[in-house]
Amino acid sequence: MTTATVDRKILPPPTERYTVLGWLYKNLFSTWYDALLTLGSATLLYLVFAPMISWAFTTAQWEVINANLRLLMIGQYPPSELWRIWACMYIAAIILGVSWGMWVRGMREAGIALIVAPFLFMLFPSLELNDRLNLGGIAFAALAGFFIGRARGKSLSRLTTLSWIVYFPLVIFLVRGLNEEKQFFGVVGSNFWGGLLLTFLLTVVGIVFSFPFGILLALGRQSSLTFVKMFCILFIEVIRGVPFITIIFMSQLVLPLFLPAGFTLDRVIRAMAGTVIFSAAYLAENVRGGLQAIPKGQFEAADALGLNSFQTMIYIILPQALRAVIPILVGQFIALFKDTSLVAIVGLYDLLGIARSLLAQPDFIGRQPEVYMFIAAIYWIFSYVMSYISQRLEVRMGVGER
Amino acid sequence: MTSHSSPTRSTRVSPFAFLRDERFLQVLSQIIFFLIIGVIAYWFTQNMLAALARQGMQLGYGFLTETAGFDIGEKMIEYSGENNFARALQVGLLNTLLVCVWGLFFATIIGLVVGVARLSTNFIVSRIAWVFIELMRNIPLLVLLVFLHGGIFLQLPRVREAIAIPGSIYLSNRGLTIPWFTLTPAFSIQVPELQGFNFSGGLTLSPEFSALLIGLSIYTGGFIAEIVRAGIQAISKGQTEAARALGFSWWQTLRLIILPQAMRVIIPPLTSQYLNLTKNSSLAVAIGYPDLLSISNTISNQTGRSIEMITIIMAIYLSLSLITSAILNWYNNKVRLVER
């Protein structure tokens, strides 16, 4: 009998290496129908993209974007108070930079793309000098944050998490202002909010304010109190069963009737109320998913330690449940970011609403393709970047898995 | 060792002991909750009735039998301005159902094709599918719809310069003209032909309907594609290998082995996409297709009956959602793995 040599070093299988032709053969022309598919889809690509590219560089008149860039970004927000928007962006850049330096390993390309983005934005011809300086400043703030985060490592972890939580209410505060008399830091009424700014504010308000309601609804649905439970189920299912646009109509047309005479809310606030109600129902279902994922042993252990049901929820169950649903909440934030475009139907001037009002001006008749493509690109970039980063972070940090 | 002395328990019961009784607390908290909700609802109703009284109106659905007085561009049943509001709502509901049924059909096909293409070993095919999916998933549907309607369909040339697509399909500012069948006198396919200033034969879909149908189909198709991809990837690779070892072709493997099993993973998320499509069809209101919501808006602008119309609309959409999910739950039970 021959004995096998057991001490031979086991090598991993050789990695496949291709030449260019080899790669082409493997991926594009391995069989006859593969070759057919390749040729067919290449033709399709050509037929779709060739006219589009030639349109974009010859027929299209992009001046409409350039001339109205400020309107599309911030609507009628008073220019003298513009520093508040910049402040929000600087703070976001710093926190994002620190978080990136601290938590994100790898993803070098995405990071570079994010730093380069403000510089690309500077290329818009209609921007003024101080806009460009601020954009550059934002990029440097993000970069500085990145190096701080990387140098200080995890010691800033708690502070950074806290600043993310504080950031969103702070934005609302900064944009709205404090002082009723219009001196320093006066109130900028919500009728001045517009463009991309309004889109973001609607999303942020929708998520932040729906959080407490969503959690209460989720807990109510799990409750042993029959009446509370039925109310919560009814509320959640009705809101989820009807289109968002009907809720927006309701908040615009019916909500004012519910309030006492003489008590008026302006349109933006009413739209925000609708967004919060809508978002709360969806958030409740997501949180419920997290609650159901908590093993029963956690409740029993809390009982055994003598915690009452309120303490069990606050200290034991909710922290775990919320942690488990973070990825879904990010997804919901992105979905809401897209869904807020519906307020344009009731005449609010969010990104889409401003675009539609621009196109109604005689100067810009027939510029629909350019304007809609531009705002579609803005929506696309923001939601793609957010979902890309959150997916990568999920995998990397094991959020939601524990 | 001394034995443990059990503490003597006082037999005196505090008169307020029931305050610590869990059953009592449950009932009490429900009563409080009920009262709070009741008070808020009462307050809202009173405010609402007062507001209506100031406008000299009363709640009620009697107005539905009044003459509508407006015309509707696209209708599947007889309707004119002399019919009543209820009839107008029926026209709208049928228009909604029409776009939903076709939308579900096309979205499913697009989703299946793109989802399978996403997993293709052919590099260019899977890349195209990826671009399509990422485009659809990251643009708001409303932006897609207004782009298709205002940015493409309304910018198309007049009928005489209509863009011809192979297969006798024409694109013009009147909309999308396609070959269509006729049953009278006998079944035959009619091919559209340009005659003078219009098409004869075939079926012309309005720009609004075309934009809505295309938008809903490709948008939902992008989401369904991701679901299909995830469903197929959930089936273990051994299934494919076993099928290939048995001599099944690629197509047979997909059709007979992979998809039937993947269906079980696909159906639940697919249900919610179908529901989304049904609800999203209400965005027709933004591009002027006379669906249920836009007709109800017209009615509520004419009559000032916004509360009544909103309740009707919500009830109808809620029932549409319930019907869709009931059908899909029935189907899900049918394809479910029967465990021994």
XYZ file of C-alpha atoms in Angstrom:
742
model
C 0.000 0.000 0.000
C 1.245 3.437 -0.793
C 0.631 6.146 1.693
C -0.368 9.553 0.457
C 1.916 12.388 1.391
C -0.135 14.218 3.939
C 2.295 17.022 4.622
C 1.997 18.416 1.141
C 0.961 22.018 1.306
C -2.585 22.508 0.021
C -2.590 25.329 -2.462
C -5.699 27.306 -3.323
C -6.980 26.647 -6.821
C -5.291 28.884 -9.376
C -7.171 32.062 -10.079
C -8.442 32.378 -13.594
C -6.486 34.757 -15.750
C -7.732 35.983 -19.055
C -6.322 37.895 -21.925
C -8.594 40.531 -23.406
C -9.670 38.114 -26.113
C -10.156 35.376 -23.537
C -12.359 37.651 -21.421
C -14.386 38.637 -24.464
C -14.820 34.995 -25.393
C -15.832 33.932 -21.884
C -18.228 36.799 -21.186
C -19.621 37.783 -24.539
C -19.222 35.083 -27.201
C -19.069 31.705 -25.431
C -21.887 30.130 -27.478
C -23.709 31.111 -30.642
C -26.757 32.404 -28.804
C -24.495 34.280 -26.420
C -22.926 36.007 -29.404
C -26.403 36.750 -30.748
C -27.433 38.224 -27.396
C -24.301 40.362 -27.288
C -24.845 41.725 -30.760
C -28.554 42.262 -30.128
C -28.050 44.166 -26.894
C -25.189 46.207 -28.361
C -27.548 47.261 -31.159
C -30.234 48.103 -28.614
C -27.752 50.205 -26.627
C -26.726 52.039 -29.765
C -30.325 52.675 -30.834
C -31.238 54.067 -27.410
C -28.134 56.007 -26.483
C -26.856 57.392 -29.767
C -29.872 59.688 -30.306
C -29.859 60.652 -26.608
C -26.199 61.635 -26.596
C -26.478 63.562 -29.819
C -29.572 65.315 -28.438
C -27.813 66.220 -25.189
C -24.879 67.843 -26.992
C -26.603 69.457 -29.950
C -30.342 70.099 -29.685
C -30.718 70.446 -25.927
C -30.563 73.957 -24.475
C -29.205 73.629 -20.984
C -29.288 77.365 -20.292
C -32.635 76.908 -18.507
C -30.882 74.913 -15.757
C -28.000 77.326 -15.490
C -30.243 80.387 -15.251
C -32.490 78.853 -12.587
C -30.015 76.834 -10.564
C -30.553 78.805 -7.364
C -34.326 78.500 -7.673
C -34.090 74.749 -8.196
C -31.816 74.337 -5.181
C -33.375 76.594 -2.539
C -36.496 78.159 -4.048
C -37.347 81.616 -2.691
C -35.171 81.357 0.407
C -33.983 84.926 1.120
C -30.400 85.442 -0.114
C -29.466 87.349 3.050
C -30.162 84.233 5.138
C -28.294 81.899 2.828
C -25.531 81.398 5.391
C -27.849 79.120 7.355
C -28.081 76.663 4.479
C -24.321 76.755 4.095
C -23.960 76.173 7.841
C -26.172 73.077 7.604
C -24.031 71.778 4.759
C -20.749 72.483 6.571
C -21.956 70.642 9.661
C -23.163 67.720 7.549
C -19.811 67.606 5.764
C -17.859 67.526 9.025
C -20.004 64.815 10.640
C -20.000 62.769 7.442
C -16.219 63.170 7.163
C -15.619 62.088 10.758
C -17.957 59.092 10.412
C -16.294 58.100 7.167
C -12.802 58.310 8.653
C -13.870 56.393 11.731
C -16.159 53.636 10.473
C -15.604 53.180 6.780
C -12.671 51.088 5.720
C -12.053 50.772 2.014
C -14.705 52.223 -0.282
C -11.971 54.570 -1.407
C -13.651 55.306 -4.757
C -16.949 56.298 -3.161
C -15.128 58.591 -0.723
C -13.152 60.274 -3.463
C -16.334 60.707 -5.513
C -18.026 62.417 -2.567
C -15.081 64.800 -2.083
C -14.892 65.579 -5.799
C -18.656 66.208 -6.093
C -18.594 69.798 -4.687
C -15.764 70.691 -7.067
C -17.794 69.359 -9.994
C -20.734 71.422 -8.814
C -18.495 74.519 -8.907
C -18.392 74.214 -12.689
C -21.921 75.621 -13.055
C -21.317 78.949 -14.812
C -24.103 80.804 -13.013
C -22.613 80.342 -9.544
C -21.116 83.371 -7.843
C -17.640 83.470 -6.402
C -18.670 83.004 -2.779
C -20.870 80.010 -3.735
C -17.813 78.403 -5.266
C -15.662 79.235 -2.236
C -18.268 77.727 0.064
C -18.466 74.552 -2.027
C -14.695 74.235 -1.833
C -14.871 74.926 1.896
C -17.398 72.122 2.321
C -15.108 69.686 0.566
C -12.222 70.724 2.819
C -14.405 70.489 5.922
C -15.325 66.946 4.939
C -11.672 66.118 4.317
C -10.631 67.601 7.665
C -13.387 65.612 9.368
C -12.153 62.489 7.637
C -8.607 62.888 8.973
C -9.833 63.741 12.479
C -12.065 60.679 12.440
C -9.268 58.454 11.250
C -6.746 59.809 13.740
C -8.990 59.748 16.812
C -10.523 56.418 15.874
C -13.328 54.997 17.936
C -12.944 57.499 20.788
C -15.311 59.851 18.959
C -17.816 57.093 18.217
C -20.416 58.045 20.803
C -20.124 61.773 20.043
C -20.544 61.171 16.309
C -23.643 59.010 16.767
C -25.079 61.702 19.006
C -24.321 64.448 16.502
C -26.112 62.502 13.753
C -29.183 62.285 15.984
C -29.004 65.985 16.899
C -28.194 67.034 13.335
C -31.630 66.626 11.792
C -33.597 68.620 14.372
C -30.792 71.206 14.213
C -31.287 71.596 10.464
C -34.983 72.315 10.928
C -34.113 74.842 13.625
C -31.423 76.545 11.523
C -33.521 76.790 8.397
C -36.588 78.084 10.202
C -34.900 80.494 12.606
C -35.852 81.611 16.079
C -36.623 85.286 16.335
C -40.154 86.359 15.403
C -38.960 89.939 14.861
C -37.080 89.873 11.629
C -33.718 90.925 12.996
C -30.790 88.611 13.451
C -31.735 84.967 12.988
C -35.344 85.837 12.229
C -37.950 83.296 11.233
C -37.925 82.366 7.559
C -41.481 81.230 6.953
C -42.070 77.857 5.381
C -43.575 79.547 2.317
C -40.012 80.628 1.457
C -38.675 77.056 1.525
C -38.399 75.533 -1.884
C -36.478 73.455 -4.359
C -34.157 70.703 -3.258
C -34.067 72.324 0.193
C -37.804 71.733 0.652
C -37.475 68.179 -0.623
C -34.841 67.477 2.018
C -36.766 69.259 4.768
C -39.924 67.299 4.015
C -37.946 64.069 4.170
C -36.129 64.977 7.377
C -39.278 66.226 9.107
C -41.145 63.157 7.878
C -38.630 60.770 9.410
C -37.789 62.682 12.606
C -41.362 63.445 13.665
C -42.777 60.112 12.586
C -40.266 58.304 14.772
C -42.110 58.631 18.109
C -45.499 57.954 16.469
C -44.145 54.992 14.553
C -42.667 53.410 17.669
C -45.863 53.996 19.665
C -47.961 52.491 16.861
C -45.673 49.466 16.639
C -45.846 48.935 20.403
C -49.608 49.462 20.313
C -49.969 46.819 17.659
C -48.080 44.365 19.866
C -50.021 45.384 22.941
C -52.273 43.032 24.886
C -54.813 45.825 25.284
C -57.494 44.893 22.766
C -58.803 48.347 22.059
C -55.379 49.961 21.677
C -54.275 47.112 19.440
C -57.308 47.357 17.189
C -56.939 51.109 16.861
C -53.273 50.781 15.866
C -53.948 47.993 13.357
C -56.761 50.004 11.796
C -54.644 53.153 11.567
C -51.603 51.392 10.102
C -53.527 49.320 7.581
C -55.704 52.167 6.346
C -52.714 54.471 5.820
C -50.734 51.732 4.100
C -53.684 50.704 1.953
C -54.302 54.088 0.337
C -52.000 56.006 -2.019
C -49.727 58.649 -0.478
C -51.254 61.256 -2.757
C -54.694 60.816 -1.150
C -53.107 61.480 2.240
C -51.499 64.616 0.860
C -54.844 65.753 -0.552
C -56.419 64.995 2.784
C -53.836 67.053 4.640
C -54.344 69.948 2.228
C -58.128 69.926 1.931
C -59.605 68.164 4.942
C -57.135 68.873 7.744
C -57.921 72.629 7.796
C -61.581 71.755 8.370
C -60.701 69.706 11.448
C -59.052 72.673 13.129
C -60.955 75.422 14.927
C -61.929 78.531 12.985
C -59.172 81.110 12.716
C -56.445 78.570 13.347
C -54.580 78.106 10.089
C -51.557 76.073 9.142
C -49.684 76.995 6.019
C -49.439 74.602 3.108
C -45.927 73.366 3.761
C -46.719 72.502 7.375
C -49.879 70.690 6.270
C -47.908 68.690 3.721
C -45.429 67.863 6.480
C -48.286 66.656 8.682
C -49.413 64.348 5.874
C -45.864 63.092 5.373
C -45.487 62.364 9.088
C -48.759 60.386 9.239
C -47.822 58.403 6.143
C -44.276 57.739 7.260
C -45.368 56.764 10.796
C -47.531 53.911 9.506
C -44.697 52.465 7.419
C -42.173 53.023 10.202
C -44.471 51.212 12.622
C -44.446 48.121 10.407
C -40.656 48.226 10.111
C -40.204 48.616 13.863
C -42.671 45.775 14.420
C -40.416 43.604 12.293
C -37.564 44.469 14.642
C -39.685 43.793 17.737
C -40.705 40.379 16.453
C -37.070 39.490 15.851
C -36.290 39.841 19.573
C -36.158 36.389 21.162
C -38.660 35.712 23.922
C -35.818 35.029 26.330
C -35.040 38.744 26.416
C -38.490 39.517 27.831
C -38.253 36.654 30.319
C -34.779 37.687 31.442
C -35.985 41.267 31.973
C -38.963 39.945 33.938
C -36.669 37.792 36.027
C -34.517 40.833 36.818
C -37.607 42.575 38.136
C -37.945 45.224 35.437
C -41.488 46.353 34.803
C -42.885 46.280 31.295
C -42.070 49.946 30.624
C -38.443 49.493 31.716
C -38.198 46.276 29.712
C -39.252 48.144 26.593
C -37.002 51.173 27.069
C -33.831 49.474 28.278
C -33.967 45.994 26.780
C -36.261 45.573 23.811
C -36.332 48.861 21.886
C -32.551 49.390 21.711
C -32.148 45.953 20.169
C -35.189 46.202 17.924
C -34.207 49.620 16.567
C -30.664 48.508 15.960
C -31.967 45.566 13.975
C -34.059 47.754 11.687
C -31.491 50.501 10.938
C -30.935 49.311 7.342
C -34.677 49.230 6.689
C -35.025 52.716 8.163
C -32.334 54.006 5.802
C -34.300 52.416 2.964
C -37.433 54.126 4.199
C -35.616 57.463 4.322
C -34.600 57.031 0.679
C -38.116 56.001 -0.339
C -39.560 59.019 1.448
C -36.994 61.273 -0.238
C -38.412 60.142 -3.571
C -42.037 60.160 -2.420
C -41.947 63.784 -1.272
C -41.996 64.735 -4.956
C -45.755 64.095 -4.751
C -46.294 67.398 -2.937
C -45.723 69.070 -6.302
C -49.191 67.817 -7.290
C -50.838 70.003 -4.641
C -48.807 72.995 -5.788
C -45.892 73.068 -3.373
C -42.549 74.239 -4.740
C -40.282 71.318 -3.971
C -37.676 70.285 -6.550
C -40.316 68.944 -8.943
C -42.799 71.720 -8.174
C -40.234 74.423 -8.951
C -39.345 72.615 -12.171
C -42.984 72.555 -13.219
C -43.473 76.222 -12.405
C -40.334 77.091 -14.408
C -41.713 75.250 -17.409
C -44.921 77.261 -17.208
C -42.944 80.454 -17.887
C -43.088 81.592 -21.523
C -39.270 81.796 -21.678
C -38.837 78.096 -21.065
C -41.663 76.528 -23.033
C -40.638 73.237 -24.575
C -37.648 72.799 -22.244
C -39.335 69.853 -20.479
C -36.767 67.211 -21.515
C -33.821 69.244 -20.189
C -35.416 70.261 -16.887
C -36.930 66.857 -16.100
C -33.697 65.082 -16.957
C -31.790 67.405 -14.656
C -34.062 66.867 -11.668
C -34.234 63.128 -12.370
C -30.428 63.140 -12.258
C -30.451 64.954 -8.905
C -32.923 62.504 -7.390
C -30.976 59.617 -8.865
C -27.604 60.742 -7.540
C -28.832 61.335 -3.996
C -30.818 58.135 -3.644
C -28.216 55.998 -5.367
C -25.386 57.338 -3.216
C -27.418 56.908 -0.022
C -28.434 53.346 -0.851
C -24.958 52.399 -2.064
C -23.272 53.629 1.111
C -25.874 52.087 3.401
C -25.656 48.702 1.674
C -21.887 48.666 1.890
C -21.925 49.771 5.517
C -24.477 47.090 6.351
C -22.231 44.388 4.995
C -19.131 45.895 6.563
C -20.430 46.726 10.007
C -22.873 43.872 10.302
C -25.579 46.352 11.288
C -28.859 44.587 11.655
C -27.206 41.236 12.248
C -25.424 41.629 15.583
C -28.329 24.640 61.211
C -31.330 26.717 61.993
C -34.403 26.369 59.918
C -35.625 29.376 57.940
C -38.412 31.184 59.651
C -40.979 32.229 57.088
C -41.914 35.927 57.441
C -45.342 36.379 58.840
C -47.601 37.781 56.190
C -50.114 40.412 57.200
C -53.609 39.459 56.240
C -54.827 43.056 56.201
C -55.571 44.108 52.589
C -55.125 47.746 51.700
C -58.304 49.316 50.314
C -56.260 50.582 47.342
C -54.747 47.225 46.445
C -56.798 47.065 43.263
C -54.578 49.882 41.947
C -51.763 47.349 41.652
C -53.945 44.736 40.021
C -52.775 44.256 36.465
C -56.248 43.366 35.156
C -57.672 46.546 36.615
C -54.834 48.654 35.176
C -55.394 47.181 31.740
C -59.063 48.053 31.764
C -58.335 51.504 33.151
C -55.687 52.338 30.563
C -57.979 51.211 27.769
C -60.760 53.426 29.076
C -58.361 56.387 29.249
C -57.134 55.673 25.710
C -60.718 55.379 24.487
C -61.608 58.687 26.124
C -58.620 60.525 24.633
C -59.348 59.239 21.122
C -63.034 59.981 21.589
C -62.414 63.546 22.737
C -60.048 64.241 19.822
C -62.491 62.731 17.324
C -65.364 64.695 18.840
C -63.345 67.926 18.704
C -62.396 67.330 15.052
C -65.986 66.544 14.116
C -67.366 69.606 15.858
C -64.802 71.844 14.148
C -65.580 70.241 10.829
C -69.344 70.630 11.194
C -68.887 74.248 12.250
C -66.672 74.918 9.243
C -69.204 73.289 6.926
C -72.040 75.229 8.516
C -70.168 78.471 7.829
C -70.012 77.461 4.173
C -73.692 76.555 4.273
C -73.115 72.863 3.559
C -74.031 69.574 5.139
C -72.292 66.232 5.024
C -73.969 63.739 2.745
C -73.549 61.692 -0.369
C -76.761 62.747 -2.091
C -74.871 65.013 -4.484
C -73.573 61.946 -6.339
C -76.852 61.712 -8.244
C -76.609 65.283 -9.502
C -75.643 66.020 -13.104
C -71.889 66.077 -13.573
C -71.704 68.619 -16.378
C -68.115 67.915 -17.378
C -66.836 65.670 -20.107
C -64.185 62.997 -19.835
C -61.680 62.419 -22.612
C -61.131 58.696 -22.221
C -63.919 56.358 -21.231
C -64.726 52.699 -21.530
C -68.466 53.047 -20.866
C -71.087 55.441 -22.184
C -70.712 58.777 -20.510
C -71.514 62.392 -21.256
C -71.824 65.593 -19.271
C -75.511 64.837 -18.656
C -74.734 61.757 -16.593
C -74.385 62.059 -12.828
C -71.293 62.173 -10.616
C -71.572 58.517 -9.664
C -71.347 57.559 -13.333
C -68.282 59.799 -13.731
C -66.663 57.990 -10.814
C -67.384 54.643 -12.499
C -65.635 55.896 -15.637
C -62.654 56.865 -13.509
C -62.593 53.553 -11.666
C -62.655 51.616 -14.953
C -59.821 53.775 -16.323
C -57.803 53.057 -13.177
C -58.491 49.327 -13.487
C -57.541 49.371 -17.172
C -54.146 50.930 -16.552
C -53.572 48.719 -13.486
C -54.319 45.435 -15.247
C -52.115 46.236 -18.253
C -49.492 47.713 -15.956
C -49.355 44.568 -13.807
C -49.079 42.447 -16.949
C -46.208 44.417 -18.502
C -44.439 45.042 -15.203
C -44.389 41.305 -14.492
C -42.968 40.492 -17.924
C -40.368 43.279 -17.750
C -39.446 42.252 -14.213
C -39.028 38.591 -15.163
C -36.958 39.329 -18.261
C -34.739 41.930 -16.596
C -34.364 39.853 -13.421
C -33.198 36.836 -15.417
C -31.012 39.067 -17.606
C -29.381 40.499 -14.467
C -28.066 36.994 -13.711
C -26.966 36.296 -17.257
C -23.370 35.190 -17.758
C -23.287 37.534 -20.724
C -21.499 40.620 -19.443
C -23.249 43.201 -21.601
C -26.733 41.780 -20.951
C -26.307 41.719 -17.177
C -24.850 45.254 -17.223
C -27.795 46.614 -19.203
C -30.167 44.960 -16.733
C -28.221 46.479 -13.821
C -28.380 49.980 -15.305
C -32.110 49.600 -15.934
C -32.793 48.410 -12.375
C -30.696 51.133 -10.742
C -32.292 53.814 -12.925
C -35.810 52.760 -12.020
C -35.182 52.241 -8.320
C -33.594 55.642 -7.716
C -35.864 58.033 -9.605
C -39.230 59.054 -8.174
C -42.093 57.583 -10.184
C -43.725 60.991 -10.467
C -40.587 62.465 -12.070
C -40.472 59.520 -14.465
C -44.136 60.064 -15.384
C -43.894 63.803 -15.996
C -40.704 63.196 -17.974
C -42.382 60.579 -20.167
C -45.470 62.733 -20.618
C -44.146 66.291 -20.859
C -40.592 65.505 -21.921
C -41.217 62.804 -24.497
C -44.820 62.280 -25.607
C -45.793 65.938 -25.851
C -42.536 66.734 -27.705
C -43.185 64.125 -30.400
C -43.802 65.282 -33.982
C -47.287 65.686 -35.443
C -49.115 62.719 -36.916
C -47.850 63.333 -40.447
C -44.217 63.079 -39.314
C -44.912 60.237 -36.853
C -41.925 58.146 -35.846
C -42.403 54.631 -37.166
C -41.129 51.713 -35.134
C -40.835 48.308 -36.846
C -44.047 46.362 -36.277
C -46.406 49.103 -37.502
C -46.107 51.103 -34.273
C -46.226 54.877 -34.595
C -45.263 57.553 -32.102
C -46.742 60.998 -32.512
C -48.080 63.819 -30.351
C -51.455 62.036 -30.475
C -49.872 59.174 -28.568
C -48.921 55.620 -29.330
C -50.588 53.904 -32.287
C -50.413 50.122 -32.383
C -51.955 47.303 -34.435
C -55.083 45.997 -32.772
C -57.582 43.230 -33.363
C -61.237 43.586 -34.229
C -64.065 41.110 -33.677
C -66.576 42.546 -36.134
C -67.360 41.113 -38.607
C -64.772 38.427 -37.862
C -61.539 38.292 -35.923
C -58.820 40.144 -37.796
C -55.775 42.196 -36.991
C -55.889 45.811 -38.088
C -52.661 47.546 -38.965
C -52.664 51.328 -38.587
C -52.066 53.342 -41.723
C -51.488 57.029 -42.130
C -54.393 58.608 -44.032
C -54.516 62.365 -44.292
C -54.166 63.850 -40.851
C -54.901 60.764 -38.846
C -54.403 57.039 -38.570
C -56.984 54.618 -39.825
C -57.193 51.199 -38.278
C -55.242 50.091 -35.252
C -55.564 51.542 -31.800
C -54.313 54.945 -30.715
C -53.478 55.264 -27.043
C -53.498 58.818 -25.719
C -50.182 60.374 -24.634
C -51.461 60.381 -21.040
C -52.423 56.707 -21.024
C -49.226 55.688 -22.847
C -46.985 57.673 -20.515
C -48.759 56.322 -17.441
C -48.738 52.723 -18.642
C -45.105 52.807 -19.759
C -44.007 54.636 -16.604
C -45.832 52.282 -14.235
C -44.637 49.201 -16.120
C -40.953 50.035 -16.287
C -40.829 51.508 -12.776
C -42.508 48.534 -11.129
C -40.640 46.242 -13.531
C -37.348 47.512 -12.102
C -38.449 46.622 -8.576
C -39.846 43.237 -9.640
C -36.559 42.474 -11.412
C -34.683 42.780 -8.114
C -37.230 40.482 -6.460
C -36.906 37.929 -9.250
C -33.114 38.078 -9.041
C -33.167 37.528 -5.287
C -35.680 34.696 -5.711
C -33.561 32.892 -8.283
C -30.408 33.362 -6.235
C -32.192 31.850 -3.247
C -32.439 28.533 -5.109
C -29.333 26.489 -4.456
C -26.919 26.043 -7.310
C -27.228 22.266 -6.985
C -30.698 22.485 -8.507
C -29.325 24.025 -11.696
C -26.452 21.555 -11.824
C -28.741 18.586 -11.255
C -31.077 19.788 -14.009
C -28.186 20.267 -16.415
C -26.866 16.807 -15.506
C -30.287 15.386 -16.395
C -29.932 16.955 -19.807
C -32.316 19.897 -19.365
C -31.549 22.848 -21.578
C -30.944 26.318 -20.089
C -34.535 27.323 -20.863
C -36.032 24.099 -19.505
C -33.986 24.444 -16.326
C -35.257 27.954 -15.800
C -38.867 27.186 -16.647
C -39.305 23.784 -15.007
C -36.820 23.762 -12.129
C -35.757 27.237 -11.035
C -38.794 29.480 -11.484
C -41.376 27.176 -9.835
C -39.192 27.000 -6.733
C -38.216 30.679 -6.869
C -41.933 31.579 -7.025
C -42.307 30.729 -3.349
C -39.667 33.302 -2.425
C -40.906 35.811 -4.999
C -44.638 35.908 -4.276
C -44.741 37.782 -0.923
C -42.593 40.770 -2.010
C -44.250 40.645 -5.427
C -47.597 41.112 -3.702
C -46.446 44.375 -2.190
C -45.130 45.558 -5.577
C -48.512 44.806 -7.176
C -50.175 46.770 -4.393
C -47.743 49.627 -4.973
C -48.546 49.682 -8.676
C -52.265 49.844 -7.941
C -51.762 52.716 -5.525
C -49.221 54.462 -7.757
C -51.670 54.521 -10.668
C -53.266 57.444 -8.799
C -50.310 59.581 -9.930
C -52.255 59.803 -13.202
C -53.663 62.955 -11.648
C -50.344 64.715 -12.331
C -50.376 64.101 -16.079
C -54.091 64.447 -16.743
C -55.178 60.876 -17.370
C -58.803 60.704 -16.161
C -58.363 58.030 -13.516
C -60.384 57.640 -10.347
C -58.427 60.239 -8.401
C -58.379 62.944 -11.064
C -62.107 62.598 -11.673
C -62.792 62.747 -7.956
C -60.646 65.886 -7.822
C -62.706 67.435 -10.571
C -65.891 66.547 -8.695
C -64.570 67.923 -5.446
C -63.517 71.165 -7.109
C -66.953 71.537 -8.698
C -69.020 70.719 -5.643
C -66.714 71.587 -2.749
C -67.395 68.128 -1.301
C -63.778 67.364 -0.450
C -64.492 65.319 2.698
C -67.012 63.055 1.000
C -64.801 62.547 -2.052
C -61.706 61.788 0.011
C -63.581 59.147 2.016
C -64.955 57.562 -1.179
C -61.513 57.507 -2.794
C -59.820 56.059 0.267
C -62.496 53.375 0.563
C -62.125 52.390 -3.093
C -58.325 52.226 -3.004
C -58.474 50.299 0.255
C -60.793 47.730 -1.324
C -58.601 47.514 -4.437
C -55.614 46.838 -2.176
C -57.531 44.220 -0.214
C -58.743 42.471 -3.390
C -55.236 42.424 -4.909
C -53.697 41.009 -1.767
C -56.505 38.455 -1.372
C -55.924 37.142 -4.903
C -52.174 36.940 -4.403
C -52.542 35.288 -0.987
C -54.742 32.666 -2.598
C -52.081 32.102 -5.258
C -49.362 32.040 -2.618
C -51.225 29.317 -0.737
C -51.439 27.337 -3.961
C -47.714 27.416 -4.738
C -46.645 27.097 -1.120
C -44.415 24.178 -0.249
C -46.702 21.457 1.099
C -44.834 20.003 4.012
C -45.408 16.450 5.076
